[in-house]
Coordinates of C-alpha atoms in Angstrom, one line a residue:
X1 CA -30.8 -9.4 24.1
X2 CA -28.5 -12.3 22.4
X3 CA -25.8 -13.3 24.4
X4 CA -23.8 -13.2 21.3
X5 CA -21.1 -11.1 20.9
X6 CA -21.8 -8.3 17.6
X7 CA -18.9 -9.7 15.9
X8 CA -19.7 -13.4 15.9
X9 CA -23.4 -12.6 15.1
X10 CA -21.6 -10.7 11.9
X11 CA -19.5 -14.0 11.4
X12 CA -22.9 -16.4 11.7
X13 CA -24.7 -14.0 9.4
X14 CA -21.9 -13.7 6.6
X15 CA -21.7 -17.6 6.9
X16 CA -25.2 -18.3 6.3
X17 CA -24.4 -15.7 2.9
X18 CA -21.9 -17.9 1.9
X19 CA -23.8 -20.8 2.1
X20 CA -27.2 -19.4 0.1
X21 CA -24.6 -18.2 -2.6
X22 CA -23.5 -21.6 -2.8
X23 CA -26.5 -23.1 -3.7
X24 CA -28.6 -23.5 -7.1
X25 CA -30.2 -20.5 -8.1
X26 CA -33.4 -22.5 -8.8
X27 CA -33.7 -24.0 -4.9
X28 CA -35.4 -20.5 -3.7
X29 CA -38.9 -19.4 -4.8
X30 CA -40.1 -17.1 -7.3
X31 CA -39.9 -13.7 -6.4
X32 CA -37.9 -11.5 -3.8
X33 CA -35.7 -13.6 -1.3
X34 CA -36.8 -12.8 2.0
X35 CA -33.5 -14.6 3.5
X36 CA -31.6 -12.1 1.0
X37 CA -33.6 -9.1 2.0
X38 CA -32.8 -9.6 5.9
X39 CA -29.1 -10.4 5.6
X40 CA -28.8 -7.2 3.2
X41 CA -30.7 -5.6 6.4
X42 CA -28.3 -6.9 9.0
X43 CA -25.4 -5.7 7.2
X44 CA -23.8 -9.1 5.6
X45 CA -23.2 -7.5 1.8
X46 CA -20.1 -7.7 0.2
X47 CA -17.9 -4.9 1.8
X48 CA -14.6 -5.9 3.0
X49 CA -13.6 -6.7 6.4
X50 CA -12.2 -3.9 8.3
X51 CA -9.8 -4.0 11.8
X52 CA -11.0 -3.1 14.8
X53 CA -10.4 -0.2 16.7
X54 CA -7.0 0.9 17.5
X55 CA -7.0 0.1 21.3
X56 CA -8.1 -3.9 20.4
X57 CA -5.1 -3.9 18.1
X58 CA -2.7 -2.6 20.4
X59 CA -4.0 -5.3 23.9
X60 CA -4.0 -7.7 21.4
X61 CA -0.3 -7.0 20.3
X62 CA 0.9 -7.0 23.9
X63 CA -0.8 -10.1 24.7
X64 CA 0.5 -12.2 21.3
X65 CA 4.2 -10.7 22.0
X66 CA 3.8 -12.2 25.7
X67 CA 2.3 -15.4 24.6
X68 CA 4.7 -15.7 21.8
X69 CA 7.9 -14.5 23.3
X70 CA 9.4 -17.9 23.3
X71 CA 7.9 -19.1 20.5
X72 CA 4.9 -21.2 20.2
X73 CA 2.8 -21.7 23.2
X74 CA 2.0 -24.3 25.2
X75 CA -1.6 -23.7 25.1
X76 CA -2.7 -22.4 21.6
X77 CA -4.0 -18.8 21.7
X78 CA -7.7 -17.6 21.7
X79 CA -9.2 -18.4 18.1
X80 CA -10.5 -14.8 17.8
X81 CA -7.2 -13.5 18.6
X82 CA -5.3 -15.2 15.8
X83 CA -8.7 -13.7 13.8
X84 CA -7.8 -10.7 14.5
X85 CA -4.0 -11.0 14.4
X86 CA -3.7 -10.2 10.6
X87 CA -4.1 -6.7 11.0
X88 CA -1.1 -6.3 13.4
X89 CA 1.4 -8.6 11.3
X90 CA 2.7 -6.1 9.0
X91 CA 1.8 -2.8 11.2
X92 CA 2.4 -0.9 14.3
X93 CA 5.2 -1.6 16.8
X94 CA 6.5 -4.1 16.8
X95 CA 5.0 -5.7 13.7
X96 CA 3.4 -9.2 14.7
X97 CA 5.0 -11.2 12.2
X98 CA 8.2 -11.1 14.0
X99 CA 6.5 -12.9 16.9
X100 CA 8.2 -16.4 16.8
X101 CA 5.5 -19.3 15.7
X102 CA 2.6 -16.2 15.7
X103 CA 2.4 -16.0 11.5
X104 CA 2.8 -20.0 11.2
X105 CA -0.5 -19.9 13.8
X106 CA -2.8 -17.7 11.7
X107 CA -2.5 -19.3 8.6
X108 CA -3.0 -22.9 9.9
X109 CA -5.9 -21.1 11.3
X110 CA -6.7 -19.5 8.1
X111 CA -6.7 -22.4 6.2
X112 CA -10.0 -23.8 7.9
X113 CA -12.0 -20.2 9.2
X114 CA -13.3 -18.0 6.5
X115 CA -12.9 -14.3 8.4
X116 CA -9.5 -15.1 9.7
X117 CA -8.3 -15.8 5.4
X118 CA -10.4 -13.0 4.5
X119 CA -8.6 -10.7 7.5
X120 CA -5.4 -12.0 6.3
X121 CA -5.8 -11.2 2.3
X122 CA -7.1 -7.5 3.2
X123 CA -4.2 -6.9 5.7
X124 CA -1.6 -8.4 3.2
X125 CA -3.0 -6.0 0.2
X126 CA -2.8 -2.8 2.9
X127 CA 0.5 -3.4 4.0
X128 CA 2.0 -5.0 1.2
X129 CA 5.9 -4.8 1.5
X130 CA 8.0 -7.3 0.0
X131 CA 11.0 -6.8 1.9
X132 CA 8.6 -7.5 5.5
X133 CA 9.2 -10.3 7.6
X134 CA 6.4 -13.3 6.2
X135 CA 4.7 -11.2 3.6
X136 CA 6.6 -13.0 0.5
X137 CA 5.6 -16.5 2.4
X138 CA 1.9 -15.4 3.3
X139 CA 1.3 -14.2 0.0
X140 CA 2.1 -18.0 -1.0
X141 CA -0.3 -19.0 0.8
X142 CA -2.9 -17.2 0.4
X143 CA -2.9 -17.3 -3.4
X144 CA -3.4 -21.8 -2.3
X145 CA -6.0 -21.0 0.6
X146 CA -7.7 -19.1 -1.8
X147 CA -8.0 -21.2 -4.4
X148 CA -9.0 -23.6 -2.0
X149 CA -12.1 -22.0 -0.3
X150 CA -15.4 -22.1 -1.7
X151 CA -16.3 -18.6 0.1
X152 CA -18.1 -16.7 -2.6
X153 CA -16.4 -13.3 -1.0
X154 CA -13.1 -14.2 -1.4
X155 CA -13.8 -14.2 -5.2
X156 CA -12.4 -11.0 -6.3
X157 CA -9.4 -12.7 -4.9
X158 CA -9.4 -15.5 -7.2
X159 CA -10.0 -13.7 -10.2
X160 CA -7.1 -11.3 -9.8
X161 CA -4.9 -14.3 -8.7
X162 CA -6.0 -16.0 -12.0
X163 CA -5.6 -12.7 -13.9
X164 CA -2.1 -11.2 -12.6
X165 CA -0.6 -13.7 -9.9
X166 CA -2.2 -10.7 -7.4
X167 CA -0.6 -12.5 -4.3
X168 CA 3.1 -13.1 -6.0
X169 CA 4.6 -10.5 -3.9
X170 CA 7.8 -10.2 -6.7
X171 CA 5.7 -10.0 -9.9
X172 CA 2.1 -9.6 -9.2
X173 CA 2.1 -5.3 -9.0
X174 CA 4.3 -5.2 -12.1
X175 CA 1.6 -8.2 -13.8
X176 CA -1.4 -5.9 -12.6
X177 CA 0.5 -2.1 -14.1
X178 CA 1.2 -4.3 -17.2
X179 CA -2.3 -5.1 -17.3
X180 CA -3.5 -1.3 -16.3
X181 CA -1.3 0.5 -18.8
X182 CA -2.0 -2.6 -22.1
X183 CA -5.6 -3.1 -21.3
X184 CA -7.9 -5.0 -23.1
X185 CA -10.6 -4.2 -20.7
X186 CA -10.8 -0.3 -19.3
X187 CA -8.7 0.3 -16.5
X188 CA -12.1 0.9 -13.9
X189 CA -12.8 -2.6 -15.2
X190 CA -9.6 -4.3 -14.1
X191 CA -9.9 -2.6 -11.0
X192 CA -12.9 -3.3 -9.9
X193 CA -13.0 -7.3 -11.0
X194 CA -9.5 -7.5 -8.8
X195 CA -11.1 -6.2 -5.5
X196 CA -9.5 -1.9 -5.7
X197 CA -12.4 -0.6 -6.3
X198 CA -13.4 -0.1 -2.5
X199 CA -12.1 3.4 -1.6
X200 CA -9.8 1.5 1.2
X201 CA -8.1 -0.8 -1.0
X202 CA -7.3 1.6 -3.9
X203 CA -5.5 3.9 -1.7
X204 CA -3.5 0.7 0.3
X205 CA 0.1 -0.6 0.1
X206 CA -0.5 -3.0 -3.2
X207 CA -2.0 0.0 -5.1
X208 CA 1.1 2.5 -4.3
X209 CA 3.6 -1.0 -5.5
X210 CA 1.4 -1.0 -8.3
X211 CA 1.7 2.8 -9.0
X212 CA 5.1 3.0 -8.7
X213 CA 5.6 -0.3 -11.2
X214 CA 3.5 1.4 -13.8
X215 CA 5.2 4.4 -13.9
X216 CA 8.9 2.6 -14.4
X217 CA 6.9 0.5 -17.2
X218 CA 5.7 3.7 -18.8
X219 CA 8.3 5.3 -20.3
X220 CA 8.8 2.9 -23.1
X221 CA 5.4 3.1 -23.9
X222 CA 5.0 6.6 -24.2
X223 CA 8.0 6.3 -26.8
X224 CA 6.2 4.3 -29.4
X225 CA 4.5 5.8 -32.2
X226 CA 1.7 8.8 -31.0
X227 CA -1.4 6.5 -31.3
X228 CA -0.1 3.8 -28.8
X229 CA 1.6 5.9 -26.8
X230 CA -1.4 8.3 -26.2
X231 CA -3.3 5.8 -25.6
X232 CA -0.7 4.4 -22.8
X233 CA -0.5 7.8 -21.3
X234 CA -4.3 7.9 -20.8
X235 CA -5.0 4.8 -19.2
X236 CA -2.2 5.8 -16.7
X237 CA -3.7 8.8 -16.3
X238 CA -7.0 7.0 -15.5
X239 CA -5.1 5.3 -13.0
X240 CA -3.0 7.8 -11.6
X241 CA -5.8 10.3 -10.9
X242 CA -9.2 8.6 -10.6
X243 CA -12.2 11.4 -10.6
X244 CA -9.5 13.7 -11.6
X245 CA -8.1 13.3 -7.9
X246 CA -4.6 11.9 -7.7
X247 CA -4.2 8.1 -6.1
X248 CA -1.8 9.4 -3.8
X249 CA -0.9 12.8 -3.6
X250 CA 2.1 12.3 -1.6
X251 CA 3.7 10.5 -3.9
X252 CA 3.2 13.4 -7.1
X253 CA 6.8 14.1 -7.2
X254 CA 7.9 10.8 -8.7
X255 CA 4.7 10.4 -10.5
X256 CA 5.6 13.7 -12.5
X257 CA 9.1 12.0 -12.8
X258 CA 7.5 9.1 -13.8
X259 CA 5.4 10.4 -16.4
X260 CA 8.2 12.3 -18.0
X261 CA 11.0 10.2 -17.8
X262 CA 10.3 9.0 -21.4
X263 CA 12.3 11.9 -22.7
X264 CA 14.9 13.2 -20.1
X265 CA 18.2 13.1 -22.1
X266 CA 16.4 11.4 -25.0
X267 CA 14.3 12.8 -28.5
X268 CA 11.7 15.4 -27.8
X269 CA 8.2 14.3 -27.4
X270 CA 5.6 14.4 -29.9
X271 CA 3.9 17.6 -29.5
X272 CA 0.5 16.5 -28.5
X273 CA 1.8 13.9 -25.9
X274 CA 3.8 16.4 -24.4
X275 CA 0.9 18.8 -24.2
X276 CA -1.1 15.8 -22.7
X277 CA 1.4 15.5 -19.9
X278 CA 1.7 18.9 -19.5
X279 CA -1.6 19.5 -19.0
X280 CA -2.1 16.7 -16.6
X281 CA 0.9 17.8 -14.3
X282 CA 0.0 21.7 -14.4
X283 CA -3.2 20.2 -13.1
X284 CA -1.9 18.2 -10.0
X285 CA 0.9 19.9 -9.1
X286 CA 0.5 23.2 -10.4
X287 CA 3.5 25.6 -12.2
X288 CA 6.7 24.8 -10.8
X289 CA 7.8 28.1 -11.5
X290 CA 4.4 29.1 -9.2
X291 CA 4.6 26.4 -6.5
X292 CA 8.2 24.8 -6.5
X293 CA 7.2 23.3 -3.3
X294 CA 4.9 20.9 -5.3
X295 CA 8.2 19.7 -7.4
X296 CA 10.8 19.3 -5.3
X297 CA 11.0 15.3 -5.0
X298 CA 10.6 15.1 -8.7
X299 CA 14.3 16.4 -9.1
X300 CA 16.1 18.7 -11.1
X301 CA 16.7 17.1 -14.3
X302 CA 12.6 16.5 -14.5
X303 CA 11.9 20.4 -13.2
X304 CA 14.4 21.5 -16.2
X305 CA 12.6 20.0 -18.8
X306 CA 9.3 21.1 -17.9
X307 CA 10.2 24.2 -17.5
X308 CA 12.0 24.0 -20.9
X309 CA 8.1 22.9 -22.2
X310 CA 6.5 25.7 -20.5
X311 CA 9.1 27.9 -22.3
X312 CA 8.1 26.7 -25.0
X313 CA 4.7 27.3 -24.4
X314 CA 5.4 31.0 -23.2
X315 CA 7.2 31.3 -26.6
X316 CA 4.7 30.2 -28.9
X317 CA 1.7 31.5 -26.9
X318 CA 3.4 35.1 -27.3
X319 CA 3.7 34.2 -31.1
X320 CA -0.1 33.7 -31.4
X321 CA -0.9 36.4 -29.4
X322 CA 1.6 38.7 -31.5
X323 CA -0.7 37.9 -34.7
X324 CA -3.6 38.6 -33.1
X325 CA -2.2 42.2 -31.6
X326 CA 0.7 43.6 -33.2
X327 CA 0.7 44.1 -37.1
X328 CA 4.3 43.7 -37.4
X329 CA 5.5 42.7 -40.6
X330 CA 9.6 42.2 -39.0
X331 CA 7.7 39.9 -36.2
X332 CA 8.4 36.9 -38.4
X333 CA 12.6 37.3 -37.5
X334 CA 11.9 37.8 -34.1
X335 CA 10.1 35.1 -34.1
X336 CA 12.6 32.8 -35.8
X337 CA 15.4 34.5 -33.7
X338 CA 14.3 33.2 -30.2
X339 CA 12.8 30.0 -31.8
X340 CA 16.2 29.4 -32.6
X341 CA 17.4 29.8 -29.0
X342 CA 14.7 27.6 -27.9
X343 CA 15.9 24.7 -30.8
X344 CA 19.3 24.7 -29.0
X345 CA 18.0 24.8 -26.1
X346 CA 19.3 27.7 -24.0
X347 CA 16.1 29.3 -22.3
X348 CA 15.8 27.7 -18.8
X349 CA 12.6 30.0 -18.7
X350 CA 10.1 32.3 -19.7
X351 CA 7.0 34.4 -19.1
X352 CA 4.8 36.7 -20.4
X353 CA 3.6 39.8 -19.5
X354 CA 0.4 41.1 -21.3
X355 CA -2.0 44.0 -21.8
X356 CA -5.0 44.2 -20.6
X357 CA -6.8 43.3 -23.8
X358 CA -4.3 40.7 -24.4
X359 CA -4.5 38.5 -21.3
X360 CA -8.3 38.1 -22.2
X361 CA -7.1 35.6 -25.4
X362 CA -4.3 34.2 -23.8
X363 CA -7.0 32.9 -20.9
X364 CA -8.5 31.1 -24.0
X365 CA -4.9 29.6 -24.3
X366 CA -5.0 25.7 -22.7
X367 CA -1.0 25.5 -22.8
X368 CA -0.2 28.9 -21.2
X369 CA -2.9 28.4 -18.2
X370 CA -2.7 31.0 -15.5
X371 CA 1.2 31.3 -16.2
X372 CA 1.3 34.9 -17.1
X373 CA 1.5 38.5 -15.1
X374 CA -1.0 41.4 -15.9
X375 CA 1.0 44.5 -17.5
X376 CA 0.1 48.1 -16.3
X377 CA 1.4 51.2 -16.6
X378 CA 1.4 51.3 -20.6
X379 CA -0.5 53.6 -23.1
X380 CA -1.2 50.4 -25.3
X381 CA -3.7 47.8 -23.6
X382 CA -2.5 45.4 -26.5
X383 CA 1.3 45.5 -25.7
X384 CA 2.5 42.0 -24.4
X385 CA 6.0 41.8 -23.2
X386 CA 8.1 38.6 -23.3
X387 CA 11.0 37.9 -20.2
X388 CA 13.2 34.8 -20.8
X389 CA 16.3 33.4 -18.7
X390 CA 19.2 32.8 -21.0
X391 CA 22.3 31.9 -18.9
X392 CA 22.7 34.4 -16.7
X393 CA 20.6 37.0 -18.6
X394 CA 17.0 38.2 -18.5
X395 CA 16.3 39.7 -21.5
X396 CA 12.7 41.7 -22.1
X397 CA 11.4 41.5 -25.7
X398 CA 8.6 43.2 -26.4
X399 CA 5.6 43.3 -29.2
X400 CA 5.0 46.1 -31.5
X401 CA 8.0 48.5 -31.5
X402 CA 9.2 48.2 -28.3
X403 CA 12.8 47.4 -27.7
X404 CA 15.0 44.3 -26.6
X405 CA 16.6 44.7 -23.4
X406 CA 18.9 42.3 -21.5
X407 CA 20.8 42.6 -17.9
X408 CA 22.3 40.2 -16.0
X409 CA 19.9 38.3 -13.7
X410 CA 21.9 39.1 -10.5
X411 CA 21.1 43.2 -11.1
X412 CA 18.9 44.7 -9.2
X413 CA 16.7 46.4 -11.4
X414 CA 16.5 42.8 -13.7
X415 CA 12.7 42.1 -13.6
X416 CA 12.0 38.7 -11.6
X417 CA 10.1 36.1 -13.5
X418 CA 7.4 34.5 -12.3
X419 CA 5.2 38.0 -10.7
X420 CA 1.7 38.5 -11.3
X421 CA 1.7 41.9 -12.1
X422 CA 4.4 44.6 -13.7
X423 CA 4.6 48.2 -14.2
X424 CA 6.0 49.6 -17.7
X425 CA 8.6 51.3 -15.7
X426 CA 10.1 47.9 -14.3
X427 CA 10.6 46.8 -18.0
X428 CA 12.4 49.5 -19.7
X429 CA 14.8 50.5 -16.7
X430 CA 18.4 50.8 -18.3
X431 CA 20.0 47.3 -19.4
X432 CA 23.7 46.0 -20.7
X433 CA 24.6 47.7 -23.8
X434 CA 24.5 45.7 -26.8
X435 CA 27.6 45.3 -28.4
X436 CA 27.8 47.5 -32.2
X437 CA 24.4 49.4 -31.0
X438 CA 24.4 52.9 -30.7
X439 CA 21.3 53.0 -28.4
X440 CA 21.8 53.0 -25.0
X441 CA 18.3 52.2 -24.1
X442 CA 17.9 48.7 -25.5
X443 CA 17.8 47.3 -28.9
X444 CA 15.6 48.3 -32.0
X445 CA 15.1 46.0 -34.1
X446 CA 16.2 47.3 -37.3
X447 CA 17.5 45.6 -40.2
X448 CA 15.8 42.7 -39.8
X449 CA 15.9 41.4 -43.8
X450 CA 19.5 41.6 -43.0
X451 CA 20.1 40.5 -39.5
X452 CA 21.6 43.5 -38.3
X453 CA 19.8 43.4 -34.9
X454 CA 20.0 39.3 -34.9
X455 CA 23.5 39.7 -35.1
X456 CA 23.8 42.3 -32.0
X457 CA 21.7 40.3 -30.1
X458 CA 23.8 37.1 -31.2
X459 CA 27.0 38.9 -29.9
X460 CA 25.8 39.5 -26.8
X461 CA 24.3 36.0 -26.1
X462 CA 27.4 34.6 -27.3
X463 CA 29.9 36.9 -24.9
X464 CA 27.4 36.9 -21.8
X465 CA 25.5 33.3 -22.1
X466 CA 28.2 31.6 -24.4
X467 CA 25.3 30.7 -26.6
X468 CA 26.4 30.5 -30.3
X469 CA 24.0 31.3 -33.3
X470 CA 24.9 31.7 -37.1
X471 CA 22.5 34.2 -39.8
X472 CA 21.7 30.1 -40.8
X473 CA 19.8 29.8 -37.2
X474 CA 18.0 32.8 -37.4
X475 CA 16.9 33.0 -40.6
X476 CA 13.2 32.5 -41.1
X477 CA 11.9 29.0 -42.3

């Protein structure tokens, strides 16, 4: 057995690597390396250094906080402790770097022992913080020891220090979002020739500053003309969700504010964008009408105008499905009615309910999803019913003949949005009256050419939801 600790015979062995790398390619033979094949045997490729195990990390912070309690030592620590000191600076309590003279130690040692700078970088990229004690300082430093060493696996390093200023605490994760969101090269590519393509380091510290600097760069972007912005959103996407998996799925509350921040308060978004995003949020965090949980930390404001988008989506999905089902030669006012309530924006919500023959095209349907309850209880397996939130109204529009009803939201009998499945009987219990209708059981929609139920309807919306609409609004285009 060597009397060499497992560790240092790593050290020798990655050593020796760095050395063979150094020298002409035309100083080994012809042929298969056999120094090459052994260190690729004994383990010495290219992965990144890794901490040891917790209980090392945490009798190595007690004895550096006792040896460095007063500040520098007398006698200068074990060289393997400083080695290994990197991976406590920035972590666990209390974090190293507060020791007094400990941080000035490691890099003096850093600047002359390869695995000690190479522990040091990795640390700094996993626990990047700008506002910790040292990291602004060591990240100085490391982009000069860096650029000092000759150790061939410390070059991903260099290269995404020449590229983006990588260790500029301040500006290098804004520099590298810039770079992810503008290109040239593909977003995998920029990744993988700055070091974040290993699994541990595209999930660290740097990669979440880098996140969250791409997505308060984006919005801009995704405001320039549709071919630009498209292809801004999809590069982010490419870096938000790798493999279709998000970076950090903790953090999918501001990334769905993030991504739509472009257009809160502002113009609407070009139709296919907004679809885009759509899609991609459905995907990762799921309906927020279905799982508000998902939504909560991406605020109100963002929740509104989603839903506002999925409204939309309910609305025009029930048109399509409308000319597919219902041979309704009026449909074209009803359609420009509540399209017109959707222009001024006044419904928070909507969803449909649909037939059984129905639901089988709108599954065909990318924008509406799963967002949709199954209808029983009716005669006519091609009836789809329509709820939307206006105010403090739900009001129930159905295809074919059926009639409009509305009641207040806060009734008991008002049918909840949002169910999977509904009974006939739920939709036609007894609403609010409309206001010049004779019917008591909702509102026909008679008199279309002339907007005689349009302007029932309009009286009501305008007493109960103090929206406003003119014959002008709901007249079709």
């Amino acid at each position: 057995m060597s009397d060499y600790p497992a560790s240092e015979t790593r050290e020798a062995i990655e050593a020796l690597k760095a050395a063979l790398g150094a020298l002409p390619r035309a100083w080994f033979p012809s042929g298969t390396s056999h120094t090459a094949a052994m260190l690729q045997k004994l383990g010495a490729g290219e992965r990144p250094p890794r901490p040891p195990q917790e209980a090392h990390l945490e009798a190595l912070r007690a004895r550096l906080r006792a040896l460095f309690a007063a500040g520098p030592p007398a006698a200068p620590p074990e060289p393997r402790d400083l080695r290994d000191a990197p991976w406590i600076l920035w972590s666990g309590k209390p974090p190293a770097a507060g020791f007094p003279g400990l941080l000035p130690a490691v890099l003096a040692q850093a600047a002359g022992h390869g695995r000690t700078l190479r522990n040091l970088a990795e640390a700094w990229v996993r626990d990047f913080d700008p506002k910790l004690p040292g990291l602004r300082e060591t990240g100085s430093a490391l982009a000069r020891l860096i650029a000092a060493s000759v150790d061939r696996r410390l070059g991903h390093w260099r290269e995404a220090q020449a590229l983006v200023g990588l260790f500029d605490a301040e500006h290098g994760p804004k520099r590298l979002a810039e770079r992810l969101l503008r290109g040239p090269e593909a977003v995998g590519e920029i990744l993988e020739r700055c070091g974040f393509a290993d699994p541990a380091r595209a999930t660290g510290a740097y990669m979440l500053a880098v996140q969250r600097a791409a997505l308060a760069t984006l919005p801009p972007l995704l405001r320039q003309a549709p071919g630009p912005a498209g292809t801004a959103l999809r590069r982010a996407q490419a870096f938000l969700a790798p493999a279709s998996r998000l970076r950090f799925p903790e953090e999918r509350g501001p990334m769905a504010a993030g991504l739509v921040a472009a257009w809160l308060g502002g113009a609407a978004p070009d139709a296919a964008l907004r679809d885009e995003v759509q899609e991609f949020l459905l995907h990762h965090l799921g309906d927020p009408r279905l799982k508000p949980q998902n939504w909560t930390a991406a605020g109100e404001e963002v929740v509104r105008l989603v839903r506002g988008w999925l409204a939309r989506a309910s609305l025009e999905t029930f048109f399509r499905l409308i000319d597919e089902h219902a041979l309704d030669r009026h449909w074209r006012y009803r359609e420009a009615f509540w399209s017109a309530c959707l222009q001024k924006g006044a419904i928070d919500d909507a969803w449909l309910v649909l037939g059984r023959n129905v639901h089988a095209s709108a599954r065909a349907i990318r924008a509406l999803g799963s967002a949709y309850g199954c209808l029983s209880g009716s005669s006519d397996p091609n009836h789809a019913v329509l709820l939307m939130r206006i105010g403090p109204l739900v009001l129930c529009e159905w295809s074919h003949n059926g009639r409009l009803r509305a009641w207040p939201a806060d009734w008991r009998q008002a049918p909840q949005l949002g169910c999977a499945g509904y009974d006939r009987d739920e939709l036609v219990v007894r609403g609010l009256p409309f206001p010049d209708a004779p019917e008591p059981e909702g509102l026909t929609h008679r008199g279309s050419e002339s907007g005689l139920w349009q302007g029932r309807a309009a009286k009501l919306l305008a007493k109960r939801a103090g929206l406003h609409l003119t014959p002008t609004d709901w007249q079709p285009r």
